[in-house]
């Protein structure tokens, strides 16, 4: 099974990419076709993906922390990183999540806020995929409002002692290092916590009906004692984890389009081959209206993503722009996935086709990295000057 090349690019938007960007995309597409697509339905069904193996494969191709510079990172443009996210998520949102959390959350936090020693210790191994990172912000009782976090870090002599818990943490069950955000007497601080530190445990969350090809965990911090060198010295206040989220959300703006594209490819192919009432279902006007509307939304979302990418590459990307992109592209992607499912009829609920898997995955993508409602509130605040969060 390989990525189908069907005429979804109605507007010839590919012409807006450079040769180098197309080449990077082709490399990622080949990697995904080789290492992910043949297996991903099975990983999803069994609720288990070979995260370590995948991380090594992705690391060998320079995909982990690819938009960061130095420390073994590839240093590509934001657009190239976005195109990679799209190709990864065309296979599965869980696989793209592995790369996003590693590169945009865990590695970015250390790269942006860590000491030189922390960067040397963690980043080269993480770029190669030999070390896996996770990012613990959400707690059982504090999701959309991380300012209320209950996890505490208190000073004990020159050490820090962390107590609390984090919930819904991607990669946590397999991570070597956890970036943990905790409240201190001076506000929120971040810590790069080796996961073999006594008192640190990560339990896999089982029974998810979404993102099943991704390892998600609950972290318990029970008197986790760390030297001050584990604190990310540049991270002060909630602004720090929020800036990491902006990085990761940018990847989602592109990634969600990949899931939608894969659904549309599948539905288009199905519609031209499936016959009812003596003709292909693609010959019915109602089916064509669905296909036309979906292709249009996909292309509009892609233009939005490219605009954000080019803006990021000029250093002018603002968080609310990323909110606009995440809100629109995930919302449209999930609508496309659900619409494509209708075109497949009963086969639409079968794991033999990727469509319902993508739709189910996108439920998580809609919720994590800021729910749609939170991004609406971000845009509402920008438009009105009034914060309506609380
Ligand atoms: C598979 C998966 C992986 C994840 N990975 C990570 C990870 O790696 N690291 C991490 O830190 N977190 C992770 N998360 C957690 C995710 O970021 C949170 O689930 C998300 O922020 C929402 O928090 P919540 O689930 O507590 O929902 P809540 O905050 O309780 O929200 C519930 C509902 O209320 C709405 N709501 C909340 N506040 C408002 C408001 N002011 N106005 C209007 N509506 C509001 C929300 O939009 C939502 O619809 C992951 C989640 C999932 C599902």
Short mmCIF file of C-alpha atoms and ligand atoms in Angstrom, two decimals:
data_model
loop_
_atom_site.label_atom_id
_atom_site.label_comp_id
_atom_site.label_asym_id
_atom_site.label_seq_id
_atom_site.Cartn_x
_atom_site.Cartn_y
_atom_site.Cartn_z
CA UNK A 1 0.00 0.00 0.00
CA UNK A 2 1.46 3.39 -0.94
CA UNK A 3 0.27 6.97 -0.82
CA UNK A 4 -2.05 7.38 -3.79
CA UNK A 5 -1.38 10.30 -6.09
CA UNK A 6 -4.78 11.52 -7.17
CA UNK A 7 -5.72 14.91 -8.57
CA UNK A 8 -6.64 16.63 -5.31
CA UNK A 9 -4.51 19.69 -6.08
CA UNK A 10 -7.24 21.54 -7.98
CA UNK A 11 -5.50 24.89 -7.69
CA UNK A 12 -1.95 23.75 -8.47
CA UNK A 13 -0.83 24.85 -5.02
CA UNK A 14 2.21 22.62 -5.30
CA UNK A 15 3.69 25.34 -7.49
CA UNK A 16 4.02 27.45 -4.32
CA UNK A 17 6.64 25.09 -2.88
CA UNK A 18 10.36 25.18 -3.56
CA UNK A 19 12.17 22.19 -5.06
CA UNK A 20 13.82 21.57 -1.69
CA UNK A 21 10.47 21.53 0.10
CA UNK A 22 9.07 19.05 -2.43
CA UNK A 23 12.16 16.88 -2.02
CA UNK A 24 11.83 16.82 1.80
CA UNK A 25 8.16 15.94 1.42
CA UNK A 26 9.02 13.11 -0.96
CA UNK A 27 11.55 11.68 1.50
CA UNK A 28 9.01 11.70 4.34
CA UNK A 29 6.30 10.24 2.09
CA UNK A 30 8.60 7.35 1.11
CA UNK A 31 9.53 6.74 4.74
CA UNK A 32 5.87 6.69 5.76
CA UNK A 33 4.95 4.38 2.87
CA UNK A 34 7.74 2.02 3.88
CA UNK A 35 7.66 2.02 7.68
CA UNK A 36 4.18 3.09 8.72
CA UNK A 37 1.40 2.52 6.19
CA UNK A 38 1.73 -1.25 5.86
CA UNK A 39 1.46 -1.69 9.65
CA UNK A 40 -0.52 1.18 11.09
CA UNK A 41 -4.00 -0.37 10.93
CA UNK A 42 -2.70 -3.28 13.00
CA UNK A 43 -1.03 -0.99 15.54
CA UNK A 44 -4.27 0.89 15.86
CA UNK A 45 -6.33 -2.26 16.27
CA UNK A 46 -4.00 -3.64 18.94
CA UNK A 47 -3.57 -0.26 20.63
CA UNK A 48 0.18 -0.47 20.46
CA UNK A 49 2.83 1.07 18.17
CA UNK A 50 6.58 0.31 18.18
CA UNK A 51 7.40 3.83 19.35
CA UNK A 52 11.12 3.26 19.98
CA UNK A 53 11.68 1.66 16.58
CA UNK A 54 9.74 4.41 14.84
CA UNK A 55 11.66 7.10 16.72
CA UNK A 56 14.96 5.58 15.50
CA UNK A 57 13.68 5.41 11.91
CA UNK A 58 12.42 9.00 12.04
CA UNK A 59 15.61 10.16 13.78
CA UNK A 60 17.78 8.55 11.08
CA UNK A 61 15.95 10.69 8.49
CA UNK A 62 16.35 13.88 10.54
CA UNK A 63 12.64 14.28 11.34
CA UNK A 64 12.95 14.74 15.11
CA UNK A 65 13.34 18.38 16.08
CA UNK A 66 13.89 19.02 12.36
CA UNK A 67 13.04 22.73 12.56
CA UNK A 68 15.53 23.30 15.40
CA UNK A 69 19.19 24.19 14.85
CA UNK A 70 22.35 22.66 16.32
CA UNK A 71 22.65 19.61 18.61
CA UNK A 72 22.15 17.20 15.71
CA UNK A 73 18.87 18.83 14.55
CA UNK A 74 18.28 19.31 10.83
CA UNK A 75 17.49 23.05 10.94
CA UNK A 76 14.87 23.02 8.18
CA UNK A 77 12.31 25.73 7.49
CA UNK A 78 8.95 25.79 9.24
CA UNK A 79 7.27 24.99 5.91
CA UNK A 80 9.40 21.86 5.45
CA UNK A 81 8.55 20.78 9.01
CA UNK A 82 4.86 21.34 8.28
CA UNK A 83 5.01 19.28 5.10
CA UNK A 84 6.62 16.46 7.09
CA UNK A 85 3.81 16.63 9.67
CA UNK A 86 1.25 16.42 6.88
CA UNK A 87 2.84 13.30 5.38
CA UNK A 88 3.14 11.64 8.80
CA UNK A 89 -0.46 12.35 9.71
CA UNK A 90 -1.64 11.10 6.31
CA UNK A 91 -0.63 7.74 7.77
CA UNK A 92 -1.89 8.29 11.32
CA UNK A 93 -2.32 11.18 13.76
CA UNK A 94 -0.73 9.07 16.51
CA UNK A 95 2.48 8.71 14.50
CA UNK A 96 2.57 12.45 13.83
CA UNK A 97 1.96 13.01 17.56
CA UNK A 98 5.08 11.03 18.38
CA UNK A 99 7.13 13.38 16.20
CA UNK A 100 5.35 16.56 17.36
CA UNK A 101 5.75 15.80 21.05
CA UNK A 102 9.37 14.77 20.64
CA UNK A 103 10.40 17.74 18.48
CA UNK A 104 8.04 20.60 19.20
CA UNK A 105 7.27 20.01 22.87
CA UNK A 106 10.05 18.08 24.64
CA UNK A 107 13.05 19.03 22.45
CA UNK A 108 11.85 22.60 21.87
CA UNK A 109 11.42 23.17 25.62
CA UNK A 110 15.00 22.05 26.29
CA UNK A 111 16.38 23.82 23.18
CA UNK A 112 14.67 27.11 24.01
CA UNK A 113 14.79 27.17 27.83
CA UNK A 114 17.46 24.65 28.83
CA UNK A 115 21.05 25.17 29.99
CA UNK A 116 23.91 24.31 27.64
CA UNK A 117 24.54 21.22 29.76
CA UNK A 118 20.90 20.09 29.44
CA UNK A 119 20.98 20.65 25.67
CA UNK A 120 24.19 18.61 25.31
CA UNK A 121 22.81 15.88 27.55
CA UNK A 122 19.45 15.38 25.86
CA UNK A 123 19.12 16.92 22.40
CA UNK A 124 21.58 14.91 20.24
CA UNK A 125 20.13 11.59 21.47
CA UNK A 126 16.58 12.87 21.04
CA UNK A 127 17.33 14.06 17.49
CA UNK A 128 18.57 10.55 16.67
CA UNK A 129 15.53 8.95 18.26
CA UNK A 130 17.68 7.09 20.77
CA UNK A 131 16.11 9.04 23.62
CA UNK A 132 12.41 9.77 23.82
CA UNK A 133 10.86 12.79 25.48
CA UNK A 134 7.43 13.71 26.75
CA UNK A 135 5.84 16.96 27.92
CA UNK A 136 3.75 16.99 31.07
CA UNK A 137 1.45 19.98 31.43
CA UNK A 138 -2.10 18.57 31.67
CA UNK A 139 -3.28 17.22 35.02
CA UNK A 140 -6.35 15.17 35.91
CA UNK A 141 -8.13 18.30 37.22
CA UNK A 142 -6.44 20.96 35.07
CA UNK A 143 -6.61 20.71 31.28
CA UNK A 144 -7.69 23.83 29.40
CA UNK A 145 -6.69 25.95 32.40
CA UNK A 146 -3.11 24.92 33.21
CA UNK A 147 -2.72 27.98 35.43
CA UNK A 148 -4.55 26.00 38.09
CA UNK A 149 -1.95 23.20 38.10
CA UNK A 150 -1.54 21.36 41.40
CA UNK A 151 1.88 19.77 40.78
CA UNK A 152 4.36 21.40 43.13
CA UNK A 153 8.13 21.80 43.12
CA UNK A 154 9.57 22.86 46.48
CA UNK A 155 13.14 23.67 47.44
CA UNK A 156 14.89 21.33 49.84
CA UNK A 157 18.42 22.63 50.38
CA UNK A 158 19.90 22.94 46.90
CA UNK A 159 17.50 20.29 45.52
CA UNK A 160 13.95 20.43 44.25
CA UNK A 161 11.26 17.94 45.27
CA UNK A 162 8.34 17.39 42.89
CA UNK A 163 4.95 16.03 43.95
CA UNK A 164 1.81 15.73 41.87
CA UNK A 165 0.55 14.09 38.72
CA UNK A 166 0.14 14.61 35.00
CA UNK A 167 -2.52 13.05 32.79
CA UNK A 168 -2.88 12.26 29.09
CA UNK A 169 0.82 12.59 28.37
CA UNK A 170 1.89 11.41 24.91
CA UNK A 171 5.03 9.21 24.87
CA UNK A 172 5.10 9.10 28.71
CA UNK A 173 5.11 5.28 28.98
CA UNK A 174 8.26 5.05 26.83
CA UNK A 175 10.01 8.33 27.63
CA UNK A 176 13.59 8.71 28.89
CA UNK A 177 13.08 12.34 29.82
CA UNK A 178 9.90 14.13 30.87
CA UNK A 179 9.61 17.91 30.69
CA UNK A 180 7.45 18.56 33.74
CA UNK A 181 5.78 21.86 34.53
CA UNK A 182 5.21 22.54 38.23
CA UNK A 183 4.20 25.37 40.51
CA UNK A 184 6.92 26.85 42.75
CA UNK A 185 6.88 29.75 45.21
CA UNK A 186 8.05 31.91 42.28
CA UNK A 187 5.47 30.71 39.77
CA UNK A 188 5.50 27.94 37.16
CA UNK A 189 8.86 26.35 36.33
CA UNK A 190 9.91 23.54 34.00
CA UNK A 191 12.13 20.56 34.82
CA UNK A 192 13.86 18.02 32.57
CA UNK A 193 13.22 14.90 34.63
CA UNK A 194 15.07 11.66 33.83
CA UNK A 195 12.27 9.09 34.00
CA UNK A 196 14.39 6.67 36.04
CA UNK A 197 14.47 9.15 38.96
CA UNK A 198 13.04 7.47 42.10
CA UNK A 199 9.43 8.54 42.69
CA UNK A 200 8.66 8.99 38.97
CA UNK A 201 6.20 6.51 37.47
CA UNK A 202 4.32 6.49 34.17
CA UNK A 203 1.37 4.19 33.65
CA UNK A 204 0.00 3.57 30.16
CA UNK A 205 -3.58 4.75 29.63
CA UNK A 206 -5.39 1.87 27.95
CA UNK A 207 -8.82 1.66 26.36
CA UNK A 208 -8.53 4.81 24.24
CA UNK A 209 -10.86 4.80 21.23
CA UNK A 210 -8.73 7.45 19.50
CA UNK A 211 -5.00 7.80 18.82
CA UNK A 212 -4.59 4.09 19.53
CA UNK A 213 -1.26 3.97 17.66
CA UNK A 214 0.23 6.40 20.18
CA UNK A 215 1.49 5.71 23.71
CA UNK A 216 -0.34 7.90 26.22
CA UNK A 217 0.37 7.86 29.93
CA UNK A 218 -0.43 9.11 33.38
CA UNK A 219 2.58 10.35 35.34
CA UNK A 220 2.82 10.20 39.13
CA UNK A 221 5.46 12.33 40.86
CA UNK A 222 5.96 11.16 44.41
CA UNK A 223 8.79 13.03 46.12
CA UNK A 224 10.88 13.20 42.94
CA UNK A 225 14.17 14.74 44.09
CA UNK A 226 16.16 16.66 41.49
CA UNK A 227 19.25 18.86 41.56
CA UNK A 228 18.80 22.48 40.49
CA UNK A 229 20.57 21.54 37.24
CA UNK A 230 17.35 19.74 36.20
CA UNK A 231 15.39 23.02 36.19
CA UNK A 232 15.10 24.69 32.78
CA UNK A 233 16.80 27.99 33.69
CA UNK A 234 15.17 30.06 30.94
CA UNK A 235 11.59 29.01 31.69
CA UNK A 236 9.75 31.46 33.92
CA UNK A 237 5.99 31.38 34.26
CA UNK A 238 3.26 29.82 32.16
CA UNK A 239 4.48 31.71 29.09
CA UNK A 240 7.19 29.07 28.66
CA UNK A 241 4.97 25.97 28.27
CA UNK A 242 2.49 28.02 26.22
CA UNK A 243 5.25 28.95 23.77
CA UNK A 244 6.02 25.23 23.36
CA UNK A 245 2.33 24.60 22.62
CA UNK A 246 2.42 27.24 19.90
CA UNK A 247 5.26 25.29 18.26
CA UNK A 248 3.37 22.01 18.38
CA UNK A 249 0.07 23.54 17.30
CA UNK A 250 1.78 24.85 14.19
CA UNK A 251 2.63 21.26 13.22
CA UNK A 252 -0.99 20.25 13.79
CA UNK A 253 -2.19 22.96 11.39
CA UNK A 254 -0.43 20.99 8.64
CA UNK A 255 -0.78 17.52 10.11
CA UNK A 256 -4.57 17.50 10.27
CA UNK A 257 -4.65 18.15 6.52
CA UNK A 258 -2.74 14.91 6.02
CA UNK A 259 -5.44 12.87 7.75
CA UNK A 260 -8.07 14.68 5.68
CA UNK A 261 -6.16 14.13 2.44
CA UNK A 262 -5.86 10.42 3.12
CA UNK A 263 -9.61 10.21 3.77
CA UNK A 264 -10.39 12.10 0.57
CA UNK A 265 -8.04 9.93 -1.49
CA UNK A 266 -9.74 6.87 -0.09
CA UNK A 267 -13.27 8.17 -0.65
CA UNK A 268 -12.52 9.33 -4.19
CA UNK A 269 -11.01 5.99 -5.11
CA UNK A 270 -13.93 4.16 -3.51
CA UNK A 271 -16.53 6.34 -5.23
CA UNK A 272 -15.20 5.69 -8.72
CA UNK A 273 -15.10 1.92 -8.17
CA UNK A 274 -18.26 1.31 -6.14
CA UNK A 275 -21.36 0.78 -8.27
CA UNK A 276 -24.95 1.27 -7.11
CA UNK A 277 -28.09 1.80 -9.22
CA UNK A 278 -26.03 0.72 -12.22
CA UNK A 279 -23.35 3.40 -12.02
CA UNK A 280 -20.35 4.38 -9.94
CA UNK A 281 -21.44 6.31 -6.85
CA UNK A 282 -19.00 9.02 -8.07
CA UNK A 283 -21.47 9.64 -10.90
CA UNK A 284 -24.18 10.85 -8.50
CA UNK A 285 -24.35 14.61 -8.13
CA UNK A 286 -24.70 14.37 -4.35
CA UNK A 287 -21.42 12.46 -4.15
CA UNK A 288 -19.70 14.95 -6.43
CA UNK A 289 -20.94 17.87 -4.33
CA UNK A 290 -19.39 16.23 -1.26
CA UNK A 291 -16.11 15.58 -3.06
CA UNK A 292 -15.93 19.09 -4.50
CA UNK A 293 -16.61 20.76 -1.15
CA UNK A 294 -14.07 18.59 0.64
CA UNK A 295 -11.34 19.16 -1.96
CA UNK A 296 -11.97 22.89 -1.69
CA UNK A 297 -11.70 22.92 2.12
CA UNK A 298 -8.53 20.85 1.91
CA UNK A 299 -6.94 23.34 -0.46
CA UNK A 300 -8.06 26.35 1.61
CA UNK A 301 -6.61 24.74 4.73
CA UNK A 302 -3.36 24.07 2.88
CA UNK A 303 -3.11 27.71 1.79
CA UNK A 304 -3.68 28.77 5.40
CA UNK A 305 -0.98 26.39 6.60
CA UNK A 306 1.45 27.61 3.96
CA UNK A 307 0.77 31.23 4.87
CA UNK A 308 1.47 30.47 8.55
CA UNK A 309 4.62 28.56 7.57
CA UNK A 310 5.99 31.36 5.42
CA UNK A 311 5.11 33.83 8.20
CA UNK A 312 6.97 31.63 10.72
CA UNK A 313 9.99 31.50 8.42
CA UNK A 314 10.05 35.32 8.41
CA UNK A 315 9.89 35.26 12.22
CA UNK A 316 6.51 37.01 12.30
CA UNK A 317 4.17 34.22 13.46
CA UNK A 318 1.95 35.19 16.39
CA UNK A 319 0.20 32.69 18.70
CA UNK A 320 -3.30 33.79 17.67
CA UNK A 321 -2.44 33.08 14.02
CA UNK A 322 -1.61 29.52 15.03
CA UNK A 323 -4.88 29.34 16.97
CA UNK A 324 -6.73 30.35 13.79
CA UNK A 325 -4.92 27.66 11.82
CA UNK A 326 -5.45 24.92 14.37
CA UNK A 327 -9.11 25.80 14.86
CA UNK A 328 -9.89 25.86 11.15
CA UNK A 329 -7.79 22.98 9.88
CA UNK A 330 -8.67 20.45 12.58
CA UNK A 331 -12.34 21.38 12.42
CA UNK A 332 -12.37 20.99 8.62
CA UNK A 333 -10.29 17.81 8.73
CA UNK A 334 -12.69 16.10 11.11
CA UNK A 335 -15.65 17.23 8.97
CA UNK A 336 -13.93 15.80 5.88
CA UNK A 337 -13.15 12.51 7.64
CA UNK A 338 -16.77 12.10 8.73
CA UNK A 339 -18.11 13.03 5.29
CA UNK A 340 -15.72 10.58 3.60
CA UNK A 341 -16.97 7.89 5.92
CA UNK A 342 -20.47 8.33 4.55
CA UNK A 343 -19.18 7.79 1.00
CA UNK A 344 -17.75 4.42 2.04
CA UNK A 345 -21.09 3.27 3.45
CA UNK A 346 -20.67 0.25 5.71
CA UNK A 347 -17.05 -0.11 4.63
CA UNK A 348 -16.56 3.28 6.22
CA UNK A 349 -16.71 1.70 9.66
CA UNK A 350 -14.24 -1.05 8.74
CA UNK A 351 -10.62 -0.99 9.85
CA UNK A 352 -9.75 -2.19 6.34
CA UNK A 353 -10.07 1.44 5.31
CA UNK A 354 -8.31 4.28 7.14
CA UNK A 355 -11.23 6.71 7.24
CA UNK A 356 -12.86 6.04 10.60
CA UNK A 357 -9.42 5.58 12.17
CA UNK A 358 -8.53 9.09 10.98
CA UNK A 359 -11.88 10.47 12.16
CA UNK A 360 -11.43 8.89 15.58
CA UNK A 361 -7.86 10.15 15.81
CA UNK A 362 -8.94 13.67 14.93
CA UNK A 363 -11.20 13.67 18.02
CA UNK A 364 -8.00 13.76 20.10
CA UNK A 365 -6.40 16.32 17.80
CA UNK A 366 -9.48 18.52 18.22
CA UNK A 367 -9.02 18.36 22.01
CA UNK A 368 -5.28 18.41 22.64
CA UNK A 369 -3.03 21.44 22.24
CA UNK A 370 -5.99 23.65 23.11
CA UNK A 371 -9.56 22.61 22.36
CA UNK A 372 -11.50 24.31 19.56
CA UNK A 373 -13.37 26.31 22.18
CA UNK A 374 -10.13 27.61 23.67
CA UNK A 375 -8.89 28.68 20.23
CA UNK A 376 -12.21 30.41 19.59
CA UNK A 377 -11.68 32.28 22.85
CA UNK A 378 -8.14 33.24 21.79
CA UNK A 379 -9.53 34.70 18.56
CA UNK A 380 -12.45 36.28 20.40
CA UNK A 381 -10.05 38.02 22.76
CA UNK A 382 -7.98 39.26 19.85
CA UNK A 383 -11.07 40.62 18.09
CA UNK A 384 -12.78 42.22 21.07
CA UNK A 385 -9.98 42.91 23.49
CA UNK A 386 -12.01 41.06 26.12
CA UNK A 387 -10.75 37.80 27.68
CA UNK A 388 -13.68 35.42 28.11
CA UNK A 389 -11.78 32.40 29.45
CA UNK A 390 -12.85 32.55 33.06
C1 LIG B 1 -4.58 11.44 23.16
C2 LIG B 1 -4.21 12.67 23.93
C3 LIG B 1 -2.88 13.02 24.08
C4 LIG B 1 -2.51 14.13 24.85
N1 LIG B 1 -1.17 14.45 25.02
C5 LIG B 1 -0.82 15.44 25.90
C6 LIG B 1 0.57 15.70 26.19
O1 LIG B 1 1.48 15.09 25.60
N2 LIG B 1 0.87 16.62 27.14
C7 LIG B 1 -0.10 17.32 27.81
O2 LIG B 1 0.26 18.13 28.67
N3 LIG B 1 -1.41 17.10 27.54
C8 LIG B 1 -1.79 16.19 26.61
N4 LIG B 1 -3.13 15.94 26.34
C9 LIG B 1 -4.15 16.65 27.13
C10 LIG B 1 -4.87 17.75 26.35
O3 LIG B 1 -4.03 18.81 26.08
C11 LIG B 1 -6.09 18.14 27.20
O4 LIG B 1 -7.00 17.05 27.17
C12 LIG B 1 -6.75 19.42 26.71
O5 LIG B 1 -5.97 20.54 27.01
C13 LIG B 1 -8.17 19.60 27.30
O6 LIG B 1 -8.16 19.45 28.66
P1 LIG B 1 -9.24 18.50 29.38
O7 LIG B 1 -9.24 17.18 28.67
O8 LIG B 1 -8.95 18.51 30.83
O9 LIG B 1 -10.62 19.15 29.07
P2 LIG B 1 -11.31 20.38 29.90
O10 LIG B 1 -10.33 21.51 30.03
O11 LIG B 1 -11.95 19.85 31.14
O12 LIG B 1 -12.44 20.80 28.86
C14 LIG B 1 -13.65 20.07 28.69
C15 LIG B 1 -14.56 20.87 27.74
O13 LIG B 1 -14.83 22.17 28.33
C16 LIG B 1 -14.45 23.18 27.42
N5 LIG B 1 -13.95 24.35 28.12
C17 LIG B 1 -12.97 24.41 29.07
N6 LIG B 1 -12.78 25.68 29.46
C18 LIG B 1 -13.64 26.43 28.74
C19 LIG B 1 -13.92 27.83 28.67
N7 LIG B 1 -13.27 28.72 29.43
N8 LIG B 1 -14.89 28.25 27.83
C20 LIG B 1 -15.55 27.37 27.03
N9 LIG B 1 -15.32 26.04 27.04
C21 LIG B 1 -14.39 25.59 27.89
C22 LIG B 1 -13.36 22.56 26.56
O14 LIG B 1 -13.20 23.26 25.33
C23 LIG B 1 -13.89 21.16 26.39
O15 LIG B 1 -14.85 21.14 25.38
C24 LIG B 1 -3.52 14.89 25.49
C25 LIG B 1 -4.87 14.55 25.31
C26 LIG B 1 -5.22 13.46 24.54
C27 LIG B 1 -6.66 13.11 24.36
#
